[in-house]
Amino acid sequence: MDNEVRHTDAAHGTDAVHAFDVTVEIPQGSRNKYEMDHSVGRIRLDRMLFTSTQYPADYGYIVGTLGRDGDPLDALVLVGDPTFPGCTVECRAIGMFVMRDEKGMDEKILCVPAHDPRHTSVQDIEDIPEFDRLEITHFFEVYKDLEPGKSVEGSHWEGRDLTYAEIAAARRRAAVRGD
């Protein structure tokens, strides 16, 4: 599959839905922070979260992108049940959580599985219940609280249009770097 494709969304009669692959590093509900070690192609345990929080969704990265932090663009995938580290999920973006941490701006793309009928009505960030957005916000605002030298200083949500603009920019950064 091309990493970004246009396909018809039969439920909405549109061909403007973009799909892309997300590689899951951390399953929903985990306190373990796994990261892909791209130099060896393996997932490594980075650390266990210092707080008692758990990842509110499957967490990984969008293949073929480069975020502003120098890593592939982070992604959260809303799935009914957790997947597993290394699982590839074809997704579409619905919004973006933007935060500032000790390293600078850090964008996290909120996604749903591209062909999951449970999410056909979910097209933009406002389609996600407010409580679910608050839960994700809370997680990212506190998950580094007990870690020395780490912090989160501010955050907000952006809609689908700005999200796809950031994905396109991250693809251009990856292309320039040769990824």
XYZ file of N, CA and C in Angstrom, residues 33-104:
216
model
N 6.647 2.337 28.311
C 6.908 3.207 27.166
C 7.897 2.480 26.269
N 7.378 1.963 25.162
C 8.210 1.292 24.174
C 8.527 2.276 23.063
N 9.683 2.124 22.438
C 10.049 2.940 21.282
C 10.716 2.062 20.239
N 10.405 2.360 18.979
C 11.056 1.660 17.880
C 12.502 2.136 17.790
N 13.416 1.205 17.820
C 14.822 1.501 17.577
C 15.030 1.290 16.081
N 14.962 2.378 15.325
C 15.013 2.297 13.866
C 16.357 1.775 13.359
N 17.413 1.921 14.157
C 18.728 1.459 13.701
C 18.808 -0.064 13.617
N 18.018 -0.760 14.426
C 18.039 -2.228 14.400
C 16.684 -2.834 14.037
N 15.662 -1.979 13.876
C 14.341 -2.474 13.499
C 13.635 -3.255 14.591
N 13.914 -2.902 15.843
C 13.283 -3.587 16.972
C 12.648 -2.587 17.916
N 11.646 -3.055 18.636
C 11.006 -2.227 19.654
C 11.704 -2.488 20.981
N 12.085 -1.396 21.648
C 12.776 -1.496 22.933
C 11.905 -0.892 24.035
N 12.045 -1.429 25.239
C 11.422 -0.823 26.404
C 12.258 0.389 26.782
N 11.673 1.573 26.668
C 12.364 2.812 27.020
C 12.325 3.020 28.534
N 11.134 2.875 29.111
C 10.962 3.030 30.553
C 9.516 2.694 30.912
N 9.280 2.518 32.189
C 7.917 2.436 32.690
C 7.558 3.845 33.143
N 6.341 4.293 32.834
C 5.947 5.634 33.245
C 6.112 5.791 34.750
N 6.599 6.941 35.177
C 6.824 7.204 36.596
C 5.503 7.433 37.324
N 4.493 7.912 36.616
C 3.179 8.150 37.211
C 2.330 6.890 37.099
N 1.179 6.899 37.749
C 0.286 5.736 37.697
C -0.646 5.788 36.491
N -0.382 6.672 35.554
C -1.228 6.802 34.365
C -0.939 5.694 33.360
N -1.916 5.460 32.478
C -1.794 4.475 31.410
C -2.141 5.145 30.092
N -1.551 4.674 29.017
C -1.839 5.247 27.699
C -3.323 5.094 27.380
N -3.996 6.196 27.013
C -5.443 6.169 26.780
C -5.852 5.605 25.421
N -4.890 5.349 24.555
C -5.150 4.802 23.214
C -3.868 4.118 22.761
N -3.950 3.302 21.719
C -2.725 2.772 21.130
C -1.881 3.960 20.671
N -0.566 3.872 20.852
C 0.330 4.996 20.590
C 1.494 4.515 19.741
N 1.820 5.287 18.725
C 2.937 4.931 17.865
C 3.322 6.090 16.980
N 3.605 5.794 15.711
C 4.055 6.846 14.802
C 3.536 6.592 13.396
N 3.461 7.687 12.624
C 3.032 7.608 11.229
C 4.260 7.313 10.377
N 4.194 6.206 9.675
C 5.295 5.756 8.824
C 5.573 6.803 7.739
N 6.854 7.070 7.481
C 7.239 7.982 6.404
C 7.117 9.451 6.734
N 7.131 9.787 8.028
C 7.043 11.188 8.438
C 8.217 11.535 9.342
N 8.434 12.828 9.533
C 9.445 13.330 10.453
C 8.840 14.512 11.192
N 8.620 14.350 12.490
C 8.073 15.422 13.310
C 9.104 16.502 13.569
N 8.650 17.597 14.148
C 9.554 18.711 14.466
C 10.599 18.321 15.507
N 10.302 17.253 16.265
C 11.236 16.806 17.302
C 12.318 15.868 16.767
N 12.303 15.607 15.438
C 13.313 14.751 14.838
C 12.956 13.278 14.785
N 11.808 12.910 15.332
C 11.309 11.534 15.288
C 10.107 11.477 14.358
N 9.706 10.280 13.926
C 8.463 10.191 13.145
C 7.298 10.808 13.930
N 6.319 11.323 13.214
C 5.171 11.998 13.818
C 4.394 11.037 14.709
N 4.174 11.438 15.958
C 3.454 10.610 16.926
C 1.987 10.466 16.540
N 1.397 9.317 16.885
C -0.012 9.069 16.574
C -0.669 8.276 17.694
N -1.908 8.642 17.985
C -2.772 7.875 18.881
C -3.855 7.257 18.024
N -4.114 5.967 18.208
C -5.138 5.273 17.427
C -6.244 4.828 18.374
N -7.461 5.296 18.102
C -8.613 4.910 18.910
C -9.126 3.560 18.427
N -8.824 2.526 19.190
C -9.264 1.170 18.855
C -10.105 0.641 20.016
N -10.985 -0.290 19.722
C -11.824 -0.864 20.770
C -11.022 -1.675 21.767
N -10.086 -2.461 21.275
C -9.213 -3.277 22.116
C -7.771 -2.954 21.743
N -6.852 -3.014 22.714
C -5.456 -2.725 22.409
C -4.901 -3.692 21.368
N -3.970 -3.203 20.553
C -3.267 -4.082 19.618
C -1.983 -4.539 20.308
N -0.837 -4.421 19.656
C 0.420 -4.870 20.243
C 1.564 -4.099 19.596
N 2.714 -3.999 20.284
C 3.856 -3.308 19.704
C 4.265 -3.930 18.370
N 4.443 -3.068 17.369
C 4.828 -3.508 16.033
C 3.662 -3.693 15.083
N 2.443 -3.643 15.593
C 1.258 -3.799 14.748
C 1.116 -2.581 13.835
N 0.814 -2.807 12.563
C 0.563 -1.723 11.614
C -0.938 -1.582 11.432
N -1.437 -0.354 11.570
C -2.863 -0.070 11.442
C -3.044 0.987 10.361
N -3.868 0.705 9.359
C -4.199 1.722 8.363
C -5.199 2.674 9.009
N -4.858 3.954 9.023
C -5.628 4.948 9.773
C -6.005 6.145 8.917
N -6.887 6.958 9.483
C -7.152 8.296 8.971
C -7.159 9.239 10.167
N -6.717 10.458 9.938
C -6.586 11.436 11.019
C -7.899 12.167 11.238
N -8.153 12.500 12.505
C -9.339 13.288 12.831
C -8.997 14.548 13.610
N -7.787 14.650 14.113
C -7.396 15.830 14.864
C -5.964 15.698 15.339
N -5.519 16.730 16.055
C -4.126 16.760 16.501
C -4.059 17.404 17.880
N -3.358 16.732 18.787
C -3.078 17.266 20.107
C -1.702 17.908 20.030
N -1.627 19.191 20.343
C -0.362 19.931 20.266
C 0.050 20.299 21.685
N 1.263 19.917 22.045
C 1.765 20.243 23.381
C 3.211 20.716 23.283
N 3.654 21.337 24.342
C 5.056 21.747 24.449
C 5.647 20.984 25.630
N 6.750 20.272 25.355
C 7.437 19.585 26.444
C 8.841 20.152 26.584
N 9.680 19.474 27.342
C 11.029 19.984 27.609
C 11.877 20.104 26.354
N 11.469 19.459 25.261
C 12.219 19.525 24.005
C 11.611 20.492 22.998
N 10.433 21.044 23.282
C 9.777 21.956 22.344
C 8.402 21.454 21.942
